[in-house]
PDB file of C-alpha atoms in Angstrom:
ATOM      1  CA  UNK A   1     135.258 196.098 142.302  1.00 52.00           C
ATOM      2  CA  UNK A   2     132.591 194.193 140.509  1.00 51.00           C
ATOM      3  CA  UNK A   3     133.905 190.888 141.838  1.00 52.00           C
ATOM      4  CA  UNK A   4     133.797 192.287 145.407  1.00 50.00           C
ATOM      5  CA  UNK A   5     130.123 193.394 144.981  1.00 44.00           C
ATOM      6  CA  UNK A   6     129.250 189.982 143.446  1.00 44.00           C
ATOM      7  CA  UNK A   7     130.925 188.183 146.396  1.00 53.00           C
ATOM      8  CA  UNK A   8     129.025 190.427 148.827  1.00 51.00           C
ATOM      9  CA  UNK A   9     125.602 190.139 147.266  1.00 51.00           C
ATOM     10  CA  UNK A  10     125.680 186.566 145.875  1.00 45.00           C
ATOM     11  CA  UNK A  11     125.167 184.804 149.184  1.00 52.00           C
ATOM     12  CA  UNK A  12     122.430 187.186 150.101  1.00 50.00           C
ATOM     13  CA  UNK A  13     120.800 186.605 146.740  1.00 49.00           C
ATOM     14  CA  UNK A  14     121.032 182.827 147.104  1.00 46.00           C
ATOM     15  CA  UNK A  15     119.479 182.859 150.553  1.00 49.00           C
ATOM     16  CA  UNK A  16     116.519 184.908 149.276  1.00 52.00           C
ATOM     17  CA  UNK A  17     116.023 182.564 146.279  1.00 48.00           C
ATOM     18  CA  UNK A  18     116.421 179.264 148.185  1.00 47.00           C
ATOM     19  CA  UNK A  19     114.208 180.345 151.163  1.00 47.00           C
ATOM     20  CA  UNK A  20     111.482 180.960 148.737  1.00 46.00           C
ATOM     21  CA  UNK A  21     111.339 177.321 148.054  1.00 47.00           C
ATOM     22  CA  UNK A  22     111.371 176.383 151.681  1.00 49.00           C
ATOM     23  CA  UNK A  23     108.532 178.835 152.592  1.00 51.00           C
ATOM     24  CA  UNK A  24     106.177 177.587 149.809  1.00 49.00           C
ATOM     25  CA  UNK A  25     103.490 175.584 151.256  1.00 77.00           C
ATOM     26  CA  UNK A  26     102.684 172.236 149.982  1.00 82.00           C
ATOM     27  CA  UNK A  27      98.848 171.706 149.339  1.00 93.00           C
ATOM     28  CA  UNK A  28      97.792 168.164 149.686  1.00 96.00           C
ATOM     29  CA  UNK A  29      95.066 165.871 151.004  1.00 97.00           C
ATOM     30  CA  UNK A  30      95.048 162.109 151.308  1.00 98.00           C
ATOM     31  CA  UNK A  31      92.061 159.858 150.799  1.00 98.00           C
ATOM     32  CA  UNK A  32      92.049 156.077 151.622  1.00 98.00           C
ATOM     33  CA  UNK A  33      89.301 153.943 150.102  1.00 98.00           C
ATOM     34  CA  UNK A  34      88.915 150.269 151.066  1.00 98.00           C
ATOM     35  CA  UNK A  35      86.369 147.697 150.305  1.00 97.00           C
ATOM     36  CA  UNK A  36      85.529 145.517 153.331  1.00 96.00           C
ATOM     37  CA  UNK A  37      83.702 142.497 151.956  1.00 94.00           C
ATOM     38  CA  UNK A  38      82.683 141.034 155.220  1.00 94.00           C
ATOM     39  CA  UNK A  39      80.845 144.260 156.120  1.00 96.00           C
ATOM     40  CA  UNK A  40      79.596 144.731 152.560  1.00 96.00           C
ATOM     41  CA  UNK A  41      80.815 148.400 152.401  1.00 97.00           C
ATOM     42  CA  UNK A  42      83.518 150.694 151.212  1.00 98.00           C
ATOM     43  CA  UNK A  43      85.161 152.740 153.906  1.00 98.00           C
ATOM     44  CA  UNK A  44      86.665 156.084 153.246  1.00 98.00           C
ATOM     45  CA  UNK A  45      88.913 158.311 155.150  1.00 98.00           C
ATOM     46  CA  UNK A  46      90.013 161.912 154.096  1.00 98.00           C
ATOM     47  CA  UNK A  47      93.005 163.654 155.748  1.00 98.00           C
ATOM     48  CA  UNK A  48      92.820 167.349 155.197  1.00 98.00           C
ATOM     49  CA  UNK A  49      94.910 170.199 156.708  1.00 97.00           C
ATOM     50  CA  UNK A  50      92.453 172.260 158.904  1.00 97.00           C
ATOM     51  CA  UNK A  51      93.651 175.585 157.689  1.00 96.00           C
ATOM     52  CA  UNK A  52      93.201 174.639 154.029  1.00 97.00           C
ATOM     53  CA  UNK A  53      89.656 173.298 154.702  1.00 98.00           C
ATOM     54  CA  UNK A  54      88.726 176.348 156.687  1.00 97.00           C
ATOM     55  CA  UNK A  55      89.825 178.521 153.722  1.00 97.00           C
ATOM     56  CA  UNK A  56      87.732 176.410 151.303  1.00 97.00           C
ATOM     57  CA  UNK A  57      84.711 176.579 153.425  1.00 98.00           C
ATOM     58  CA  UNK A  58      85.083 180.339 154.035  1.00 97.00           C
ATOM     59  CA  UNK A  59      85.376 180.985 150.200  1.00 97.00           C
ATOM     60  CA  UNK A  60      82.352 178.789 149.378  1.00 96.00           C
ATOM     61  CA  UNK A  61      79.989 179.805 152.307  1.00 96.00           C
ATOM     62  CA  UNK A  62      81.217 183.447 152.823  1.00 96.00           C
ATOM     63  CA  UNK A  63      81.669 182.992 156.582  1.00 95.00           C
ATOM     64  CA  UNK A  64      84.475 182.166 158.977  1.00 96.00           C
ATOM     65  CA  UNK A  65      84.041 178.654 160.435  1.00 96.00           C
ATOM     66  CA  UNK A  66      86.807 178.449 163.063  1.00 96.00           C
ATOM     67  CA  UNK A  67      87.181 174.614 162.745  1.00 97.00           C
ATOM     68  CA  UNK A  68      88.245 172.700 165.803  1.00 96.00           C
ATOM     69  CA  UNK A  69      88.161 175.824 168.037  1.00 95.00           C
ATOM     70  CA  UNK A  70      85.809 176.990 170.759  1.00 96.00           C
ATOM     71  CA  UNK A  71      84.432 179.461 168.129  1.00 96.00           C
ATOM     72  CA  UNK A  72      83.492 176.813 165.572  1.00 97.00           C
ATOM     73  CA  UNK A  73      80.177 177.581 163.931  1.00 96.00           C
ATOM     74  CA  UNK A  74      77.263 175.392 165.116  1.00 95.00           C
ATOM     75  CA  UNK A  75      76.602 174.619 161.410  1.00 97.00           C
ATOM     76  CA  UNK A  76      80.220 173.773 160.568  1.00 97.00           C
ATOM     77  CA  UNK A  77      79.492 169.979 160.518  1.00 96.00           C
ATOM     78  CA  UNK A  78      76.699 170.389 157.852  1.00 97.00           C
ATOM     79  CA  UNK A  79      78.969 172.687 155.822  1.00 98.00           C
ATOM     80  CA  UNK A  80      81.695 170.209 155.807  1.00 98.00           C
ATOM     81  CA  UNK A  81      79.320 167.372 154.884  1.00 97.00           C
ATOM     82  CA  UNK A  82      77.949 169.433 151.987  1.00 97.00           C
ATOM     83  CA  UNK A  83      81.489 170.376 150.834  1.00 98.00           C
ATOM     84  CA  UNK A  84      82.645 166.780 150.873  1.00 98.00           C
ATOM     85  CA  UNK A  85      79.525 165.714 148.980  1.00 97.00           C
ATOM     86  CA  UNK A  86      80.094 168.266 146.306  1.00 98.00           C
ATOM     87  CA  UNK A  87      83.801 167.588 145.902  1.00 98.00           C
ATOM     88  CA  UNK A  88      84.056 163.834 146.287  1.00 98.00           C
ATOM     89  CA  UNK A  89      81.858 161.582 144.239  1.00 98.00           C
ATOM     90  CA  UNK A  90      82.009 157.872 143.579  1.00 98.00           C
ATOM     91  CA  UNK A  91      80.197 155.571 141.063  1.00 98.00           C
ATOM     92  CA  UNK A  92      80.283 151.860 141.198  1.00 97.00           C
ATOM     93  CA  UNK A  93      79.329 149.787 138.203  1.00 97.00           C
ATOM     94  CA  UNK A  94      78.438 153.094 136.540  1.00 96.00           C
ATOM     95  CA  UNK A  95      75.807 154.082 139.214  1.00 97.00           C
ATOM     96  CA  UNK A  96      76.426 157.134 141.492  1.00 98.00           C
ATOM     97  CA  UNK A  97      76.661 156.101 145.128  1.00 98.00           C
ATOM     98  CA  UNK A  98      75.467 157.729 148.317  1.00 98.00           C
ATOM     99  CA  UNK A  99      78.379 158.522 150.522  1.00 98.00           C
ATOM    100  CA  UNK A 100      77.357 158.440 154.158  1.00 98.00           C
ATOM    101  CA  UNK A 101      79.358 160.727 156.466  1.00 97.00           C
ATOM    102  CA  UNK A 102      80.195 159.122 159.791  1.00 97.00           C
ATOM    103  CA  UNK A 103      82.491 161.165 161.895  1.00 97.00           C
ATOM    104  CA  UNK A 104      85.552 163.338 162.153  1.00 97.00           C
ATOM    105  CA  UNK A 105      88.613 163.618 164.400  1.00 97.00           C
ATOM    106  CA  UNK A 106      91.567 165.814 164.833  1.00 97.00           C
ATOM    107  CA  UNK A 107      95.022 164.668 164.489  1.00 96.00           C
ATOM    108  CA  UNK A 108      97.539 167.603 165.138  1.00 95.00           C
ATOM    109  CA  UNK A 109      96.792 170.092 162.302  1.00 95.00           C
ATOM    110  CA  UNK A 110      94.818 167.636 160.240  1.00 97.00           C
ATOM    111  CA  UNK A 111      91.139 166.844 160.144  1.00 98.00           C
ATOM    112  CA  UNK A 112      90.265 163.048 159.418  1.00 98.00           C
ATOM    113  CA  UNK A 113      86.805 162.421 158.064  1.00 98.00           C
ATOM    114  CA  UNK A 114      85.281 158.953 157.898  1.00 98.00           C
ATOM    115  CA  UNK A 115      82.439 157.837 155.606  1.00 98.00           C
ATOM    116  CA  UNK A 116      81.129 154.740 153.994  1.00 98.00           C
ATOM    117  CA  UNK A 117      79.113 153.354 150.885  1.00 98.00           C
ATOM    118  CA  UNK A 118      77.038 150.247 151.387  1.00 98.00           C
ATOM    119  CA  UNK A 119      77.642 147.795 148.538  1.00 95.00           C
ATOM    120  CA  UNK A 120      76.314 144.315 148.093  1.00 90.00           C
ATOM    121  CA  UNK A 121      77.127 143.645 144.376  1.00 92.00           C
ATOM    122  CA  UNK A 122      80.468 142.690 142.842  1.00 94.00           C
ATOM    123  CA  UNK A 123      82.534 145.703 141.932  1.00 96.00           C
ATOM    124  CA  UNK A 124      83.309 145.847 138.124  1.00 96.00           C
ATOM    125  CA  UNK A 125      84.014 149.539 137.604  1.00 97.00           C
ATOM    126  CA  UNK A 126      84.924 152.206 140.267  1.00 97.00           C
ATOM    127  CA  UNK A 127      84.974 155.844 139.319  1.00 98.00           C
ATOM    128  CA  UNK A 128      86.197 158.676 141.545  1.00 98.00           C
ATOM    129  CA  UNK A 129      85.786 162.347 141.281  1.00 98.00           C
ATOM    130  CA  UNK A 130      87.860 164.427 143.746  1.00 98.00           C
ATOM    131  CA  UNK A 131      88.133 168.157 143.539  1.00 98.00           C
ATOM    132  CA  UNK A 132      88.903 168.915 147.210  1.00 98.00           C
ATOM    133  CA  UNK A 133      90.483 172.411 147.669  1.00 97.00           C
ATOM    134  CA  UNK A 134      91.219 172.813 143.929  1.00 97.00           C
ATOM    135  CA  UNK A 135      88.944 175.799 144.014  1.00 94.00           C
ATOM    136  CA  UNK A 136      91.119 177.504 146.551  1.00 95.00           C
ATOM    137  CA  UNK A 137      94.635 176.342 145.733  1.00 95.00           C
ATOM    138  CA  UNK A 138      95.817 175.912 142.050  1.00 93.00           C
ATOM    139  CA  UNK A 139      98.654 173.764 143.220  1.00 94.00           C
ATOM    140  CA  UNK A 140      96.395 171.520 145.161  1.00 97.00           C
ATOM    141  CA  UNK A 141      97.143 167.766 144.930  1.00 97.00           C
ATOM    142  CA  UNK A 142      94.737 165.056 146.246  1.00 98.00           C
ATOM    143  CA  UNK A 143      96.287 161.647 146.633  1.00 98.00           C
ATOM    144  CA  UNK A 144      93.850 158.754 146.676  1.00 98.00           C
ATOM    145  CA  UNK A 145      94.795 155.184 147.633  1.00 98.00           C
ATOM    146  CA  UNK A 146      92.102 152.549 146.577  1.00 98.00           C
ATOM    147  CA  UNK A 147      92.135 148.976 147.805  1.00 97.00           C
ATOM    148  CA  UNK A 148      89.274 147.061 146.155  1.00 95.00           C
ATOM    149  CA  UNK A 149      89.011 143.230 145.312  1.00 88.00           C
ATOM    150  CA  UNK A 150      92.671 142.997 146.627  1.00 90.00           C
ATOM    151  CA  UNK A 151      93.824 145.308 143.904  1.00 95.00           C
ATOM    152  CA  UNK A 152      95.654 148.431 145.143  1.00 97.00           C
ATOM    153  CA  UNK A 153      95.836 151.554 143.073  1.00 97.00           C
ATOM    154  CA  UNK A 154      96.969 155.130 143.808  1.00 97.00           C
ATOM    155  CA  UNK A 155      95.986 158.242 142.011  1.00 97.00           C
ATOM    156  CA  UNK A 156      96.974 161.936 141.984  1.00 98.00           C
ATOM    157  CA  UNK A 157      94.154 164.393 141.547  1.00 98.00           C
ATOM    158  CA  UNK A 158      94.876 167.963 140.579  1.00 97.00           C
ATOM    159  CA  UNK A 159      93.065 171.060 139.438  1.00 95.00           C
ATOM    160  CA  UNK A 160      93.072 169.773 135.865  1.00 96.00           C
ATOM    161  CA  UNK A 161      92.647 166.105 136.621  1.00 97.00           C
ATOM    162  CA  UNK A 162      89.697 165.305 138.967  1.00 97.00           C
ATOM    163  CA  UNK A 163      88.367 162.007 137.770  1.00 98.00           C
ATOM    164  CA  UNK A 164      89.625 158.462 137.547  1.00 98.00           C
ATOM    165  CA  UNK A 165      88.193 155.130 136.659  1.00 97.00           C
ATOM    166  CA  UNK A 166      89.221 151.563 137.522  1.00 96.00           C
ATOM    167  CA  UNK A 167      87.965 148.516 135.735  1.00 95.00           C
ATOM    168  CA  UNK A 168      88.119 145.142 137.623  1.00 91.00           C
TER     169      UNK A 168
END
């Protein structure tokens, strides 16, 4: 009798357990940072899921922003700029840099943000702080690819690891 019950409920139990892994959302953003020497600047792009960013903005600013919809708040662009400025910081040669926000575009369910840093000196040290969405999702992972002085590095930023430094 016990074997029959086990045979009956084991497949049901396995479906429930395995589906919980499939339904778990993956929280990730991707940032690309490139030094473009002929333009004397660093170019930055962030790829962030729209719904994740909306949740972060709503938590921080206590209002629904409705990104990329016809109901998007008029001040959404300012809120995004402020949020990026607070959660992504870069220092070059131990000096904090001003990151200039340029534009954004939509690609499917992802927002892509473009920004730049003017730099005319040789880069000896490069420090990155990235805490995007970590205040909303404990499992958030922010992947950052850096290409400076023909050296490529990739980093994984998490809730507990938000800063990295590269020496050249």
